[in-house]
Coordinates of C-alpha atoms and ligand atoms in Angstrom, one line a residue:
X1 CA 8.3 -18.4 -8.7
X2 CA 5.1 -19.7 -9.9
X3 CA 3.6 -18.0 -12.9
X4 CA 0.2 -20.0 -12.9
X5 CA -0.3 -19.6 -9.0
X6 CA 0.5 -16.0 -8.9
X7 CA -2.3 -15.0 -11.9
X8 CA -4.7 -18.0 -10.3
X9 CA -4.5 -16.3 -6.7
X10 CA -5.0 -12.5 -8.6
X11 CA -7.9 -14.0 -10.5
X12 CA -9.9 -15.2 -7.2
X13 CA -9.2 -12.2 -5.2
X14 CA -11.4 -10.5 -8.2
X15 CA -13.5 -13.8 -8.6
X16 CA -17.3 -12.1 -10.0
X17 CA -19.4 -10.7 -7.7
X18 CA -16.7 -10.7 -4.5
X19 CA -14.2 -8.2 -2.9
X20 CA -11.5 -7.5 -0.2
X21 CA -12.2 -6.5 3.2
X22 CA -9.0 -4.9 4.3
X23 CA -8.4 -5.5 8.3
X24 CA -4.8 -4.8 8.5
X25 CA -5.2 -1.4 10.7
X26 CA -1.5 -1.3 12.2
X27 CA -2.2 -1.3 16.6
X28 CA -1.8 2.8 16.4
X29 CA -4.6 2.8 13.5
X30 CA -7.2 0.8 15.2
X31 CA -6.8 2.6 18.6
X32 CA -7.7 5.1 16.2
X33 CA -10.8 3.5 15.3
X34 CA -11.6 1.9 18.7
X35 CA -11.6 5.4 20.3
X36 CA -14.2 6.7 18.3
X37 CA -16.7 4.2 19.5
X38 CA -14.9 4.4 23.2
X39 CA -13.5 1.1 23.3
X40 CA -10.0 0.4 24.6
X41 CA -7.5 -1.4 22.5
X42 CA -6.0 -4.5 23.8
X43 CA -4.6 -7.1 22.8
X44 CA -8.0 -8.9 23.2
X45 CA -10.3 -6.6 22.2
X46 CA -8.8 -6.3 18.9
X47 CA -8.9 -10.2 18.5
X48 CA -12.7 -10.3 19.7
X49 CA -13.3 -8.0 17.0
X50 CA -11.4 -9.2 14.2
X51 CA -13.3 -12.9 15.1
X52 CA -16.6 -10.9 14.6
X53 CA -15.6 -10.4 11.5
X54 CA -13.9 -13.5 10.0
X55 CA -16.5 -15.5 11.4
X56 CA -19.3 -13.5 10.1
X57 CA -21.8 -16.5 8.0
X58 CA -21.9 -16.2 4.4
X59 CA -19.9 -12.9 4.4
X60 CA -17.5 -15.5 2.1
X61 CA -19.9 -15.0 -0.8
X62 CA -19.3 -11.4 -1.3
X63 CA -15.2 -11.1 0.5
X64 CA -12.6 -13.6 -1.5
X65 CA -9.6 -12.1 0.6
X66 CA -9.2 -10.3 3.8
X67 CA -6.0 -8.6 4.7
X68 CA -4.2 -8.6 7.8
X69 CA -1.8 -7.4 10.0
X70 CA 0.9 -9.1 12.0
X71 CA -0.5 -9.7 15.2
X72 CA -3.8 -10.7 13.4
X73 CA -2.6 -13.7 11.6
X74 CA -1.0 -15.0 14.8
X75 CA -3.9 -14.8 16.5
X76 CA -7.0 -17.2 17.0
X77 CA -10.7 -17.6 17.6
X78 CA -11.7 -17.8 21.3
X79 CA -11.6 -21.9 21.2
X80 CA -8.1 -22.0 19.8
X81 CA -8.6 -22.4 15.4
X82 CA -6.1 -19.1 14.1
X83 CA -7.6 -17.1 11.8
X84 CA -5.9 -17.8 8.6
X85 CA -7.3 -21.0 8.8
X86 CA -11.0 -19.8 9.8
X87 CA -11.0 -18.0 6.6
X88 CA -9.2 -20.7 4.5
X89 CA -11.6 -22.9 5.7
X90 CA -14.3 -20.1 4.0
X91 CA -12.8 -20.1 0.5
X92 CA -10.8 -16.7 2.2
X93 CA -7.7 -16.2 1.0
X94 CA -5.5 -14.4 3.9
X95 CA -3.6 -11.8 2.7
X96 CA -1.1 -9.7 4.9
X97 CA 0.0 -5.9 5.2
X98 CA 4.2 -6.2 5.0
X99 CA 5.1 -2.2 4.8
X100 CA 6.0 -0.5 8.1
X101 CA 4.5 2.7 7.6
X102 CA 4.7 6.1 5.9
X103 CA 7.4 7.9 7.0
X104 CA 8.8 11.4 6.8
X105 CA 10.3 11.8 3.5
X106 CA 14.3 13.5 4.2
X107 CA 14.7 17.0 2.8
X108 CA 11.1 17.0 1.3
X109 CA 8.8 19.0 4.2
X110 CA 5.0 17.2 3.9
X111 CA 5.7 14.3 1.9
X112 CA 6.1 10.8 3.1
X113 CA 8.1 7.5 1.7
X114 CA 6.9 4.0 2.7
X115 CA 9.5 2.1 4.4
X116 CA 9.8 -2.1 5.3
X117 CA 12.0 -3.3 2.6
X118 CA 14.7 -4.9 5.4
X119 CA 13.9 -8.3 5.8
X120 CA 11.0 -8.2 3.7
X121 CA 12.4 -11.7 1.6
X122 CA 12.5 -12.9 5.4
X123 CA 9.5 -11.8 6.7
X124 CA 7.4 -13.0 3.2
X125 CA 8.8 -16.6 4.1
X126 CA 7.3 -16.4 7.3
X127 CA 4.0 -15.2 6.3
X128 CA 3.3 -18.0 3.9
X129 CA 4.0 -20.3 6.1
X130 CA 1.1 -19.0 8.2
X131 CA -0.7 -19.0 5.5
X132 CA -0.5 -15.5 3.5
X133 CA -1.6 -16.0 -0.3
X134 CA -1.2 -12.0 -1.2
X135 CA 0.4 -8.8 0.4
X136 CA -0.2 -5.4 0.7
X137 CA 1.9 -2.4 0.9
X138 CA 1.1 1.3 0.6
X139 CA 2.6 4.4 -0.8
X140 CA 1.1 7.8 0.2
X141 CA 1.0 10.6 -2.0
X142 CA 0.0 14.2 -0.7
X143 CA -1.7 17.3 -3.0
X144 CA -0.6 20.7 -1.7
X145 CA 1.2 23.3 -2.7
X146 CA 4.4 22.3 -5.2
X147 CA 4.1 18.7 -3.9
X148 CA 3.9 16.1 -4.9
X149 CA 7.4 16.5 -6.1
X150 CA 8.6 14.0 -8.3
X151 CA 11.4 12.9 -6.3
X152 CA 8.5 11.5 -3.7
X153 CA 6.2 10.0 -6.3
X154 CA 9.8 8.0 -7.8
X155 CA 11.0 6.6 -4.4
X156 CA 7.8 5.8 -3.8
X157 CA 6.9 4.0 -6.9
X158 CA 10.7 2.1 -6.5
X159 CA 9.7 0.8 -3.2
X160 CA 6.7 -0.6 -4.4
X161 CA 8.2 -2.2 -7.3
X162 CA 11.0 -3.5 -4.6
X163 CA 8.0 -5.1 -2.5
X164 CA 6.3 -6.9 -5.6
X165 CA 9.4 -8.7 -6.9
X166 CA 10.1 -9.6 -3.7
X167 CA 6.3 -11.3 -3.0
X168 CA 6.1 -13.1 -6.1
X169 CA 9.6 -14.2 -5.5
X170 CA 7.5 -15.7 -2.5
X171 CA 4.6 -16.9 -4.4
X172 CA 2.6 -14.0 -2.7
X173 CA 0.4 -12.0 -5.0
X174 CA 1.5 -8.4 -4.5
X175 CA -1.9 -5.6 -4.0
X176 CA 0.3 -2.8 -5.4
X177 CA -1.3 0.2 -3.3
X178 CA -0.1 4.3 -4.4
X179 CA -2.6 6.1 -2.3
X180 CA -3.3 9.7 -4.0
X181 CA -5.0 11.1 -0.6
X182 CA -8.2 13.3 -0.6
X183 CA -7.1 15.5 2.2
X184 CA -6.8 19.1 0.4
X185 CA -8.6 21.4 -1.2
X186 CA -7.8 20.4 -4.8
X187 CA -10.0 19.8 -7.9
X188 CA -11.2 16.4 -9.4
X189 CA -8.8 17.5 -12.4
X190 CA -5.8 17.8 -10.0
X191 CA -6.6 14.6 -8.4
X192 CA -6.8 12.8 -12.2
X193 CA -3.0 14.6 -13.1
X194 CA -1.7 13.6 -9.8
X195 CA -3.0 10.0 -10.2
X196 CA -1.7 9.6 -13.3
X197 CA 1.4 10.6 -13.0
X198 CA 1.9 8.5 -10.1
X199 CA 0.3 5.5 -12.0
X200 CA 2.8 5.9 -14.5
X201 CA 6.1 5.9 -12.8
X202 CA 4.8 3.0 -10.9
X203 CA 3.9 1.1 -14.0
X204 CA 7.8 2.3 -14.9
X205 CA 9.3 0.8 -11.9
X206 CA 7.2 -2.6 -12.4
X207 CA 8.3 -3.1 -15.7
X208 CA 11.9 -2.2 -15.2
X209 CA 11.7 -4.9 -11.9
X210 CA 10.6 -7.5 -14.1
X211 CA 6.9 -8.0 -11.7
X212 CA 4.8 -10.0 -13.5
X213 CA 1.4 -7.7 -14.0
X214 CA -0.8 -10.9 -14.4
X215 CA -0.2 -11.7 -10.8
X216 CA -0.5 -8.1 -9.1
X217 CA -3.4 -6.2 -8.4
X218 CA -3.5 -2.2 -8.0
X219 CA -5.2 -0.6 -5.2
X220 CA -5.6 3.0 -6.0
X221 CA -7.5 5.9 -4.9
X222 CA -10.6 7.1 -7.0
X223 CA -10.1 10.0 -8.9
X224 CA -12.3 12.4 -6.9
X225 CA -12.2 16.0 -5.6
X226 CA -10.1 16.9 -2.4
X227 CA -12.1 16.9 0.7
X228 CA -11.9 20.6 1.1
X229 CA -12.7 21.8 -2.7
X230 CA -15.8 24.0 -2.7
X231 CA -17.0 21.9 -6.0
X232 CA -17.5 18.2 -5.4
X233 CA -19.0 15.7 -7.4
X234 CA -21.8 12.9 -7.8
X235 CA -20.8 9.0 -8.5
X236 CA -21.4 9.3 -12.5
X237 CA -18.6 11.9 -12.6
X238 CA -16.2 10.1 -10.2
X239 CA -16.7 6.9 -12.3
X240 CA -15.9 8.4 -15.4
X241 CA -13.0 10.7 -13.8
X242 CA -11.7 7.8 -12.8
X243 CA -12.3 5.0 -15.6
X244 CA -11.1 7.8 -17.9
X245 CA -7.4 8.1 -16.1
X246 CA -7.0 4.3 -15.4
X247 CA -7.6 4.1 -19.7
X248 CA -4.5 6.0 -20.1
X249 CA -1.8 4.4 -17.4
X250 CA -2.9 1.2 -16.0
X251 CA -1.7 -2.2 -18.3
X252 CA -4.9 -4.6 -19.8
X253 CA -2.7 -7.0 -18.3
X254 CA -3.3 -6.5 -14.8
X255 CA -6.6 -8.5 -13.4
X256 CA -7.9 -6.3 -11.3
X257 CA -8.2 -2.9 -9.5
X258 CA -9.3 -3.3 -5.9
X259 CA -10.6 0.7 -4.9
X260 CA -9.3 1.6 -1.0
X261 CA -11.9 4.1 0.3
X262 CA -9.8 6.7 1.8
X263 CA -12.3 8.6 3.8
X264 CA -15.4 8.0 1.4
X265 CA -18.2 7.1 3.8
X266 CA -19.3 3.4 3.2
X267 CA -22.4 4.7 0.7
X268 CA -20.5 6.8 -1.0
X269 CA -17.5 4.1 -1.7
X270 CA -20.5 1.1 -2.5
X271 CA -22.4 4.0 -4.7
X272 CA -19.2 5.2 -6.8
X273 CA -17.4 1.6 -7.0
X274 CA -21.5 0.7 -8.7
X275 CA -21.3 3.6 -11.1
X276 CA -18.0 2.3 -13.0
X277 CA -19.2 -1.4 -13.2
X278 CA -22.5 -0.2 -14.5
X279 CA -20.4 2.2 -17.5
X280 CA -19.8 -1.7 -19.1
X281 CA -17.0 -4.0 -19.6
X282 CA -13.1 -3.4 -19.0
X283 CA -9.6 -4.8 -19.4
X284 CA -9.6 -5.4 -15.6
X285 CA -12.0 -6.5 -13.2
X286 CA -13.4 -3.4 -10.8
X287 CA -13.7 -3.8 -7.1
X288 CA -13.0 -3.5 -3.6
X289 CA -10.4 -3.4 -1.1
X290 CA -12.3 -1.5 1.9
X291 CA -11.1 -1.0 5.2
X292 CA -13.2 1.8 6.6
X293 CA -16.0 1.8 3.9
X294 CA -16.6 -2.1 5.0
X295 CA -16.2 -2.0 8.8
X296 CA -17.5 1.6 9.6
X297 CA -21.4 0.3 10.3
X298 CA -19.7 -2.8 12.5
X299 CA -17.8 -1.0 14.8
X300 CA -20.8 1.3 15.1
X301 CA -22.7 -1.8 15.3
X302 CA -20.4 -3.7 18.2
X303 CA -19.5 -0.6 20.5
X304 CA -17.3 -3.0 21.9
X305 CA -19.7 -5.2 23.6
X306 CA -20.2 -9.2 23.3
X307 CA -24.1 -8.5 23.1
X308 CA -23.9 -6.6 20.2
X309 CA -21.7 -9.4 18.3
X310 CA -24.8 -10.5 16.2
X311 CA -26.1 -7.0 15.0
X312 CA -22.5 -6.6 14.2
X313 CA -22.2 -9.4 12.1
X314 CA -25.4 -8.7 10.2
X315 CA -24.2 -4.8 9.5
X316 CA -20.9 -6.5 7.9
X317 CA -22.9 -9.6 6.3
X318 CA -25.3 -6.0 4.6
X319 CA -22.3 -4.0 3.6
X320 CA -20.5 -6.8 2.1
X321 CA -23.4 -7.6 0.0
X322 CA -24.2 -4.1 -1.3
X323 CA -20.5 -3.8 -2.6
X324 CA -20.6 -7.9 -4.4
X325 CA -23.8 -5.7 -5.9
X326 CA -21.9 -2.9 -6.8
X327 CA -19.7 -5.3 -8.5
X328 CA -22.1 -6.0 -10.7
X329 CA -23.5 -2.4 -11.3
X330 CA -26.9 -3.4 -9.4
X331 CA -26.4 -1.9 -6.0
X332 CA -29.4 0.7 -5.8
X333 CA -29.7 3.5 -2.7
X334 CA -33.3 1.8 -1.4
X335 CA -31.0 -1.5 -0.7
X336 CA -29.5 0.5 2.3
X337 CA -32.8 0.1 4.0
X338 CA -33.3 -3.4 3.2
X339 CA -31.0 -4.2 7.0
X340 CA -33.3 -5.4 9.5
X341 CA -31.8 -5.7 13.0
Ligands
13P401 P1 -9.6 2.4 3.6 O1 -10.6 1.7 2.7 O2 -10.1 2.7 5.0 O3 -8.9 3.5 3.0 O4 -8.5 1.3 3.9 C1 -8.0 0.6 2.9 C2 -6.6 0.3 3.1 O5 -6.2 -0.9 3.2 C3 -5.6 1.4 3.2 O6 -4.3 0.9 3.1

């Protein structure tokens, strides 16, 4: 295990100004995402799209990492160059999803453990080869009514801690990801106990595993209300809601905290992600990790057809750049406009 690598790689994946696309939708995910702009998936339409993006020009100033899944970092451009190398090449770092999914959680009705520890120590050995520099796994946690039990948020939090040792064992930065979901009807308040209470025990099981903080990142939720609560709330208040709970659980020692966006729309996720790095300085760097929040304008962009592979490319070249701005606290709305097709 390599100390120095491990906090270098953590350190450039939150290099100033730059964030993580996340493009690591399992197949049954981006079927998902494919059927909402009527496009089949196949094999080859979901490499055509994923070379739109890793090939987008000077997207590399504002994305230092872009996560994958495994049939993405196997495949290629259309002449032949795979795309770990296409985004080496850009000062990318690959990165790779390793978990195998949520699944139902035994004898606890509505909650759901992450599973893929089995051959994980093979698997990591694999992925670096091809060229993997950080992972990602992710833990689901669910508001509703008497959950989330504790027994849920600790087998959780264990498997996560089970999946770092294991990737810096590797040399493989791990993005640490416990996903506090907005589906539900709670209140920002609920959302800010539940997070931190699952921060915590994960901060537990990474201490008691030994991971070394300096070369993790966490990839949490914002604290925010649920999508169904009568009261929501503007970007000053998330920011806060959320800077405030991170104060309390999450170690000065970890780099950076790269936001998923978890159903945000892509404004909302640049707008609130801006709001926190304009409150000022703290222990850890604040920035991005988005999947939808990133790619929603492309796919709305590409509708699946080569002719639309430019205007795609500029929607994701725009969106990148407003969240490097919101990096820096200087994203403002009129910059929305500021696309020209
Ligand atoms: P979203 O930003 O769409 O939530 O995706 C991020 C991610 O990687 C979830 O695991």
């Amino acid at each position: 295990m390599d100390l120095d690598r491990l906090a270098d790689t953590a350190e450039a994946l939150v290099a100033e100004g730059r964030g993580i696309l996340a493009a690591d939708e399992s197949t049954s995910t981006i079927k998902k995402r494919f059927d909402s702009i009527n496009v089949e998936s196949t094999e080859e339409t979901r490499r055509a799209y994923r070379e739109l993006l890793f090939t987008t020009d000077g997207a590399e100033e504002f994305i230092s990492g872009v996560i994958l899944y495994d049939e993405t970092i196997r495949q290629a451009t259309a002449d032949g160059k795979p795309f770990p190398k296409v985004l080496a090449d850009k000062g990318i770092i690959p990165g790779i999803k390793v978990d195998s999914g949520a699944k139902d959680f035994a004898g606890f009705p509505g909650e759901k453990v992450t599973e893929g520890l089995d051959g994980l120590r093979e698997r990591l050995a694999e992925y670096r080869e091809l060229g993997a520099g950080f992972a990602k796994w992710r833990a689901v946690i669910t508001i509703g009514d008497s959950i989330p039990t504790g027994a849920c948020v600790d087998a959780n939090a264990h498997a996560l801690a089970r999946y770092a040792s294991l990737c810096q064992e590797a040399d493989i930065v791990p993005i640490v990801e416990p996903e506090v979901l907005m589906d539900g009807s709670h209140s920002i308040e609920t959302c800010w106990e539940v997070t931190a209470a699952t921060l915590e025990a994960v901060y537990h099981a990474l201490h008691d595993q030994r991971v070394f903080l300096e070369g993790t990142l966490l990839k949490p939720n914002m604290v925010l209300p649920g999508k169904d609560c009568p009261t929501q709330a503007g970007a000053e208040e998330i920011a806060e809601a959320t800077v405030g709970c991170f104060l309390t659980v999450v170690p000065a020692a970890v780099p950076g905290i790269v936001f998923l966006s978890g159903g945000q729309t892509a404004e909302e996720a640049t707008e609130r992600l801006n709001a926190m790095n304009a409150m000022g300085q703290f222990p850890w760097e604040l920035s991005f990790s988005y999947g939808r929040a990133l790619q929603a304008p492309v796919l709305e962009a590409w509708r699946g057809d080569a002719a639309n592979a430019a205007a795609a490319q500029k929607a994701f070249h725009h969106r990148s750049k407003l969240n490097g701005a919101a990096r820096f606290g200087t994203y403002s709305r009129e910059m929305e406009a500021a696309l020209v097709q």
